[in-house]
Tab-separated table of C-alpha atoms in Angstrom:
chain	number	residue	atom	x	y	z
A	16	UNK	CA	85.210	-20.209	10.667
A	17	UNK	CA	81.672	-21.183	9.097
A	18	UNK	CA	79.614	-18.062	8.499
A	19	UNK	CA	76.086	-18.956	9.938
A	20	UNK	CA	73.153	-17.216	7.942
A	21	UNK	CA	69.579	-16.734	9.934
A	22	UNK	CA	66.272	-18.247	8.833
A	23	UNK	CA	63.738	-16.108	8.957
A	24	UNK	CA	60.741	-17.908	10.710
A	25	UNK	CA	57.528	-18.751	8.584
A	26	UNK	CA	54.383	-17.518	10.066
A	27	UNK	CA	51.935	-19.962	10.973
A	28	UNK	CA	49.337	-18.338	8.573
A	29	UNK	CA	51.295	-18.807	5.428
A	30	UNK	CA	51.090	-22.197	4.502
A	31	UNK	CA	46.895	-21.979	5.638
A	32	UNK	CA	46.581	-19.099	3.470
A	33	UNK	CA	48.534	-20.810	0.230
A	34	UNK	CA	45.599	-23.953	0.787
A	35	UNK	CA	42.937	-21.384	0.798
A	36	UNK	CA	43.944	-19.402	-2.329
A	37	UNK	CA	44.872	-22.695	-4.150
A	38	UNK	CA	41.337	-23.829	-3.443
A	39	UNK	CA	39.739	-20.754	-4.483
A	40	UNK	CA	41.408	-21.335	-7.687
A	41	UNK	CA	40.791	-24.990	-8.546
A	42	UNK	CA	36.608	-23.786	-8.099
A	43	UNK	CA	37.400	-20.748	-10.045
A	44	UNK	CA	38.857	-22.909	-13.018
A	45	UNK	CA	36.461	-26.119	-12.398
A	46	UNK	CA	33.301	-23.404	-12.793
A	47	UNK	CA	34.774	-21.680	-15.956
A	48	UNK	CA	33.005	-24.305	-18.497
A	49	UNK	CA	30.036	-22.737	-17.715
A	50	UNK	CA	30.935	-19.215	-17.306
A	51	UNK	CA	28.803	-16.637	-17.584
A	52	UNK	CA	26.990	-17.746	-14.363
A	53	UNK	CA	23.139	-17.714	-15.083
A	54	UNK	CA	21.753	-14.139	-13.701
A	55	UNK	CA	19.587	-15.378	-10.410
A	56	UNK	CA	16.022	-13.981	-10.700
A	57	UNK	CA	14.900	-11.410	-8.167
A	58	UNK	CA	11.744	-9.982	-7.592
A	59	UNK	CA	12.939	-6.485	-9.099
A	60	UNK	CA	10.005	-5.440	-10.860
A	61	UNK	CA	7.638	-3.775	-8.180
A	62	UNK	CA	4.674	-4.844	-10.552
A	63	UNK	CA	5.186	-8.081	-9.642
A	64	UNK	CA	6.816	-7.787	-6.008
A	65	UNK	CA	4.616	-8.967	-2.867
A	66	UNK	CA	2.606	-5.373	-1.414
A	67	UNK	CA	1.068	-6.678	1.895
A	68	UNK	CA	-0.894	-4.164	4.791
A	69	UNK	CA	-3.881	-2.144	3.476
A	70	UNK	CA	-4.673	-1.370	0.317
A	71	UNK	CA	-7.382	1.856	-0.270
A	72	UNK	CA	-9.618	1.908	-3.599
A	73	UNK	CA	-12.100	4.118	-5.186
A	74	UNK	CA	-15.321	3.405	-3.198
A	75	UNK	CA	-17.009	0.456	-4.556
A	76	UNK	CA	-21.114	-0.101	-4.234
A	77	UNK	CA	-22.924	-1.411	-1.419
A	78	UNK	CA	-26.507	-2.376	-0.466
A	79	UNK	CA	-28.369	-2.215	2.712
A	80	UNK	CA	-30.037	-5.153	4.496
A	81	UNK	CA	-32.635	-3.512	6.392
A	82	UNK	CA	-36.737	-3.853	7.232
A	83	UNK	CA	-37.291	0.180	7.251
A	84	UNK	CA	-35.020	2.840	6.088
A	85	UNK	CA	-32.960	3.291	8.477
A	86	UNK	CA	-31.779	6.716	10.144
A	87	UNK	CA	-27.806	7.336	9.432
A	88	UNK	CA	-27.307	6.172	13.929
A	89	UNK	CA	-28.451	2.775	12.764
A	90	UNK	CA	-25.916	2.814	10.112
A	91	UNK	CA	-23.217	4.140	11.560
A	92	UNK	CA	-23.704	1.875	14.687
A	93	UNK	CA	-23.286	-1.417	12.362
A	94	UNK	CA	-20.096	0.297	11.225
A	95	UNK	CA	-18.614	-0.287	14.755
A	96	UNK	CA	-14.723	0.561	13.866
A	97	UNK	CA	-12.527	3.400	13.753
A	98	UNK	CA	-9.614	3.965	12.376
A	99	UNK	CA	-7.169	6.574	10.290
A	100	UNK	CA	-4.604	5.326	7.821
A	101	UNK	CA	-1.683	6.637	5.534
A	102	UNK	CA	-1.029	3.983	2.534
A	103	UNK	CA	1.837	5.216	0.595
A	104	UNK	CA	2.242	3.580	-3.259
A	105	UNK	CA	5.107	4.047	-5.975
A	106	UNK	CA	3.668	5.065	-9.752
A	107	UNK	CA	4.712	3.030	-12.394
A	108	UNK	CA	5.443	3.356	-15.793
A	109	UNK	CA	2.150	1.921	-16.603
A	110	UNK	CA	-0.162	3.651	-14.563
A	111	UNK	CA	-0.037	1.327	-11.993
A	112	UNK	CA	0.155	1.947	-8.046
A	113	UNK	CA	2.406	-0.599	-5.906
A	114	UNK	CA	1.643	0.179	-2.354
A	115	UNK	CA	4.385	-0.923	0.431
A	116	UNK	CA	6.364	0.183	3.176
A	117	UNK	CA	8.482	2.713	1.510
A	118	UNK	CA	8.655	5.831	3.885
A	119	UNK	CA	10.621	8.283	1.753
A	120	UNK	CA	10.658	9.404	-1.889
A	121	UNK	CA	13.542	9.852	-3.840
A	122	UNK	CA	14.253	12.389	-7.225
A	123	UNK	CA	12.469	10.963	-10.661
A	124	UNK	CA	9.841	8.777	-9.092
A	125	UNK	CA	6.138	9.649	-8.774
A	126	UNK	CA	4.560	8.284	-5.434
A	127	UNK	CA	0.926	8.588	-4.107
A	128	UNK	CA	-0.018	9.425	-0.548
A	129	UNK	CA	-3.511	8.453	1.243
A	130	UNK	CA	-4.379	9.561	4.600
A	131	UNK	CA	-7.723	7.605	5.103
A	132	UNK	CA	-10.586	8.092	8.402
A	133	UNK	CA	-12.827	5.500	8.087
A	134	UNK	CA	-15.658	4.448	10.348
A	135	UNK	CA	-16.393	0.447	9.049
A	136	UNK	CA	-17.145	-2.815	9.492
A	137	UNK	CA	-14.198	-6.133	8.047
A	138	UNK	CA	-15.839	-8.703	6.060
A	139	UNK	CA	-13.941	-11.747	5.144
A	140	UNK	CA	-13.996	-13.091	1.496
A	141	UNK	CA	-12.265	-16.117	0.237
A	142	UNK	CA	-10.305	-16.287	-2.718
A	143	UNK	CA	-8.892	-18.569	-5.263
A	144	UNK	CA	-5.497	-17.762	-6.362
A	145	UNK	CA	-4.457	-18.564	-9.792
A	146	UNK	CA	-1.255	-18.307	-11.927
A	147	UNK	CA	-0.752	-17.475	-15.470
A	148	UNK	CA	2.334	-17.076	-17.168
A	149	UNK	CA	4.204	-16.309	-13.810
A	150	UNK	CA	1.135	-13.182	-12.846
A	151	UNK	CA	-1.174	-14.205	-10.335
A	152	UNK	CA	-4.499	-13.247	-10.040
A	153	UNK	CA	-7.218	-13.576	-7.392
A	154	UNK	CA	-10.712	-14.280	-7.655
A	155	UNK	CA	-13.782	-14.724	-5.175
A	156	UNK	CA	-14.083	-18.557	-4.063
A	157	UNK	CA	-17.166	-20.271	-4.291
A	158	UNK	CA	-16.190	-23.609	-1.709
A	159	UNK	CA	-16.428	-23.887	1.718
A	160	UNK	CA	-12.919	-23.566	2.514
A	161	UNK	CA	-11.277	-21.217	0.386
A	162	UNK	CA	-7.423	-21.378	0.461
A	163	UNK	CA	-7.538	-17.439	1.107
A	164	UNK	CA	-9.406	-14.897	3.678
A	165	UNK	CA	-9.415	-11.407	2.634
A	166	UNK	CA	-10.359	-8.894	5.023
A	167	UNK	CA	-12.727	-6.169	3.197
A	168	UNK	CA	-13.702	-2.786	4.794
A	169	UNK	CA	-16.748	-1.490	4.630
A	170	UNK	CA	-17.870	1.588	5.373
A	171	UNK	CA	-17.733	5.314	5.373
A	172	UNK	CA	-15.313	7.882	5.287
A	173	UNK	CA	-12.956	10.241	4.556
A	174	UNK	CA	-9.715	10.575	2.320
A	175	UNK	CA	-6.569	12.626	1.374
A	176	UNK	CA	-4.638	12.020	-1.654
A	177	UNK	CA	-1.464	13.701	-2.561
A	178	UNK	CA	0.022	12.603	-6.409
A	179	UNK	CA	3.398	13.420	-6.237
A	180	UNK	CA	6.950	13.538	-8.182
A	181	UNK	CA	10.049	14.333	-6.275
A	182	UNK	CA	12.485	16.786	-8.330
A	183	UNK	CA	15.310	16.494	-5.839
A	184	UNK	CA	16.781	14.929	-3.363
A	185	UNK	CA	14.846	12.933	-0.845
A	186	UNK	CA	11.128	13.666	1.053
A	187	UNK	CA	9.697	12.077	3.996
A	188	UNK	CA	6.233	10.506	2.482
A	189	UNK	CA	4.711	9.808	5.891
A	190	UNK	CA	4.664	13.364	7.007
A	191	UNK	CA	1.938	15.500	5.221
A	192	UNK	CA	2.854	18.742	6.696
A	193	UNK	CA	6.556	18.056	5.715
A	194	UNK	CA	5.086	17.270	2.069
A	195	UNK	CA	4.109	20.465	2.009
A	196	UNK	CA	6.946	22.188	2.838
A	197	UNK	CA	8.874	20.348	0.155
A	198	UNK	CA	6.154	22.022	-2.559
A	199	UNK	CA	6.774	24.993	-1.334
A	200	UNK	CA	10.380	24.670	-1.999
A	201	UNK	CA	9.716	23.276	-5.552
A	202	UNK	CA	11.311	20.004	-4.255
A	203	UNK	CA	7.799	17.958	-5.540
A	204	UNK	CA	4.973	18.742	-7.896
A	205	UNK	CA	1.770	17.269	-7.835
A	206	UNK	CA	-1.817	17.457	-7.196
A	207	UNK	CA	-4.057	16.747	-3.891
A	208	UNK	CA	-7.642	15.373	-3.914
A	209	UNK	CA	-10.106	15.697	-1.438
A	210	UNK	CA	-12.723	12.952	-1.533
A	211	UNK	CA	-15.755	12.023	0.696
A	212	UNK	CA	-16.559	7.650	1.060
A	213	UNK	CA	-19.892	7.422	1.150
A	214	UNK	CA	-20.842	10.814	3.171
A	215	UNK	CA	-22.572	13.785	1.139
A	216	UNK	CA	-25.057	16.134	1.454
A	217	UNK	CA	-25.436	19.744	0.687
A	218	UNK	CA	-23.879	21.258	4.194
A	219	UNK	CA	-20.706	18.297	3.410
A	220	UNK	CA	-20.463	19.548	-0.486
A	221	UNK	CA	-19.965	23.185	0.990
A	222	UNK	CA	-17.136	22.468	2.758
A	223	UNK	CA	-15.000	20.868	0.479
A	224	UNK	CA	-12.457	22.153	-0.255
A	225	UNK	CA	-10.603	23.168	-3.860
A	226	UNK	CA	-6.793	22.857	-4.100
A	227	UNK	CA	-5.241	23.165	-7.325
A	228	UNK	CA	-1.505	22.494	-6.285
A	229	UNK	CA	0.022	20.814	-2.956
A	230	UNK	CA	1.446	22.994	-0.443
A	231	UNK	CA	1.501	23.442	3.429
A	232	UNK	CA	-1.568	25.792	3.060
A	233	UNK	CA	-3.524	23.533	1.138
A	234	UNK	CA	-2.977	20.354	2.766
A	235	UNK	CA	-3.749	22.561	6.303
A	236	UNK	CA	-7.063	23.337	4.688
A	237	UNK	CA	-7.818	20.185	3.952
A	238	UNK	CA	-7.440	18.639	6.696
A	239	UNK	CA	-9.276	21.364	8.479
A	240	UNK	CA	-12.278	20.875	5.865
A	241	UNK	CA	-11.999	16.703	7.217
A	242	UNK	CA	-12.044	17.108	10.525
A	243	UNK	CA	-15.029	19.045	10.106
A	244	UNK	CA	-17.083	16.793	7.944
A	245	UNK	CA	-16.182	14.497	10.053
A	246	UNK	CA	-17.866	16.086	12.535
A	247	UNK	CA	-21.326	16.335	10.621
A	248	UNK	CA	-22.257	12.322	9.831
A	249	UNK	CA	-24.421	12.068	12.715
A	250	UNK	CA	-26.137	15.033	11.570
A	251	UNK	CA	-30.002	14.332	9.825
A	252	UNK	CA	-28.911	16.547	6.856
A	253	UNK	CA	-26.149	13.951	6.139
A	254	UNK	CA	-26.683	11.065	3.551
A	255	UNK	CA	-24.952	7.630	4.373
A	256	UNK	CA	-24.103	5.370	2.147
A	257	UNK	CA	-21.537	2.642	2.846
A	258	UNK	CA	-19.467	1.904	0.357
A	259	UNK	CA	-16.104	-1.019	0.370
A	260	UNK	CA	-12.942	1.594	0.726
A	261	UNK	CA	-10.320	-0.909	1.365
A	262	UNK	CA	-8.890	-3.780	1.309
A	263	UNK	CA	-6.061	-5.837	3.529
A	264	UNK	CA	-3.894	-7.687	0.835
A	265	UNK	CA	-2.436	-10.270	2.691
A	266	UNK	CA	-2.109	-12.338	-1.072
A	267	UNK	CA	0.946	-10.249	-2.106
A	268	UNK	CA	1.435	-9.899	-5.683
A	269	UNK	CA	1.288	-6.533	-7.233
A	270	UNK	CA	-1.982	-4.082	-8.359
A	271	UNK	CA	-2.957	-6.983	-10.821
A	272	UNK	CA	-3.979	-8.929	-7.544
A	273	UNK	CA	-6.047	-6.626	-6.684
A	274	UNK	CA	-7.349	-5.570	-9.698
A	275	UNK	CA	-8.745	-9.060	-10.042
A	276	UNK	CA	-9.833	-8.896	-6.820
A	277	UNK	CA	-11.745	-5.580	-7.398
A	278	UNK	CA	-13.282	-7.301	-10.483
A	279	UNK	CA	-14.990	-10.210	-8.624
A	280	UNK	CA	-16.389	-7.696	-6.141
A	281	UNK	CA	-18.038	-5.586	-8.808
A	282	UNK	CA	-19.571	-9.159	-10.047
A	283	UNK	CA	-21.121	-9.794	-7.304
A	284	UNK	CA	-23.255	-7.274	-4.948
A	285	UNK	CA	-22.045	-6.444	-1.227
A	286	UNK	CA	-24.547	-6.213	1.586
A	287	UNK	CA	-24.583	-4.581	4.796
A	288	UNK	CA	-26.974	-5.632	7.410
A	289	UNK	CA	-28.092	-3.023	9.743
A	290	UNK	CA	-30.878	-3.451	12.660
């Protein structure tokens, strides 16, 4: 008697998963005459790397456009916005500030913090964008239609800056009071500047305060010593004098952007009209 043997059955996915790896390796060995595989390019350095949304700067010089002198409610009312801002930037090795939407700071990088009030008015300037040697730069346009609007604030104000390097682990940069508590637990070191935009006077200059290191008391004051100067630019004692505080960069690119940007502002002076 003839000894039957069983098959075993052969599953359906064999044969599709032989023509699968088989393919795999005819690319594999097709590609290897020009192996290594060129490195793509990313946008990895953050100098370079697109930083859209507001962008604050030291207080730049403007003029009044006015028949009289006019009394700081005439100023103020051609300022007609409001608005309070936190613009967080990493530090690099250079000195320069990338600003972006990075929330939270990690161990062995140095961030800066700005919490801005500012009462202004948004000019538009257009700009000529130009490329050298893969950097772009920006410039103030002279024609009609400019391939660029940048909106400009100008103003008065008030502003908070925290320099900062995280030690360890991770911080929340959008919180200030939480900053604080993180300096009091020797998790970051750094410094905090209070600075007035275009506001003085001798009852302001009083109240600012002095911190020499960041913690939860200091950044309390400070805020406390804002709110209250805040509270005193209507006053006759005050001395208003707009100055441009920011600046929307909606041209990406990194700080050389704006740096060129800043330039061709200096070159040429900024009015205000007031009436």
């Amino acid at each position: 008697m003839r000894r039957l043997h069983s098959v075993r059955p052969v599953h359906p996915v064999q044969p599709l998963l032989s023509v699968v790896l088989a393919l795999l390796l005819a690319t594999l060995l097709a590609g290897c005459s020009s192996w290594p595989m060129p490195v793509p390019k990313t946008p990895g350095d953050p100098q370079l790397a697109p930083s859209y949304g507001y962008h604050p700067i030291d207080p730049l010089p403007v003029r009044l456009k006015s028949e009289a002198t006019p009394s700081n409610t005439k100023i103020l009312d051609a300022l007609p916005d409001e608005t309070m801002r936190i613009a967080i930037g990493q530090i690099q090795a250079n000195g320069g500030i990338t600003f972006g939407p990075a929330k939270a700071g990690v161990a062995g990088n140095s961030y800066v913090v700005v919490l801005d009030y500012v009462k202004f008015e948004t000019k538009s300037f257009g700009v000529d964008i130009s490329v050298s040697d893969g950097k772009k730069t920006a410039s103030l346009s002279a024609r009609k239609s400019p391939p660029v609007i940048v909106p400009v604030y100008v103003g008065v104000g008030l502003r908070l800056t925290a320099n900062i390097t995280v030690n360890e682990g991770s911080v929340d940069l959008g919180n200030l009071f939480a900053l604080g508590a993180a300096a009091q637990a020797k998790q970051v070191s750094g410094t905090l500047v209070v600075q007035t935009l275009g506001i003085s006077g001798e009852s302001v200059s009083t109240i600012i305060p002095m911190p020499s290191e960041i913690n939860a008391s200091t950044i309390q004051n400070a805020i406390m010593a804002l709110g209250a100067i805040k509270a005193k630019i209507y006053d006759t004692g005050t001395r208003i004098n707009p100055r441009v505080v920011g600046v929307y960069n909606n041209l990406g690119g990194g700080q050389e952007t704006i740096n060129g940007f800043i330039s061709s502002l200096l070159e040429q002076a900024q009015y205000l009209e007031v009436r």
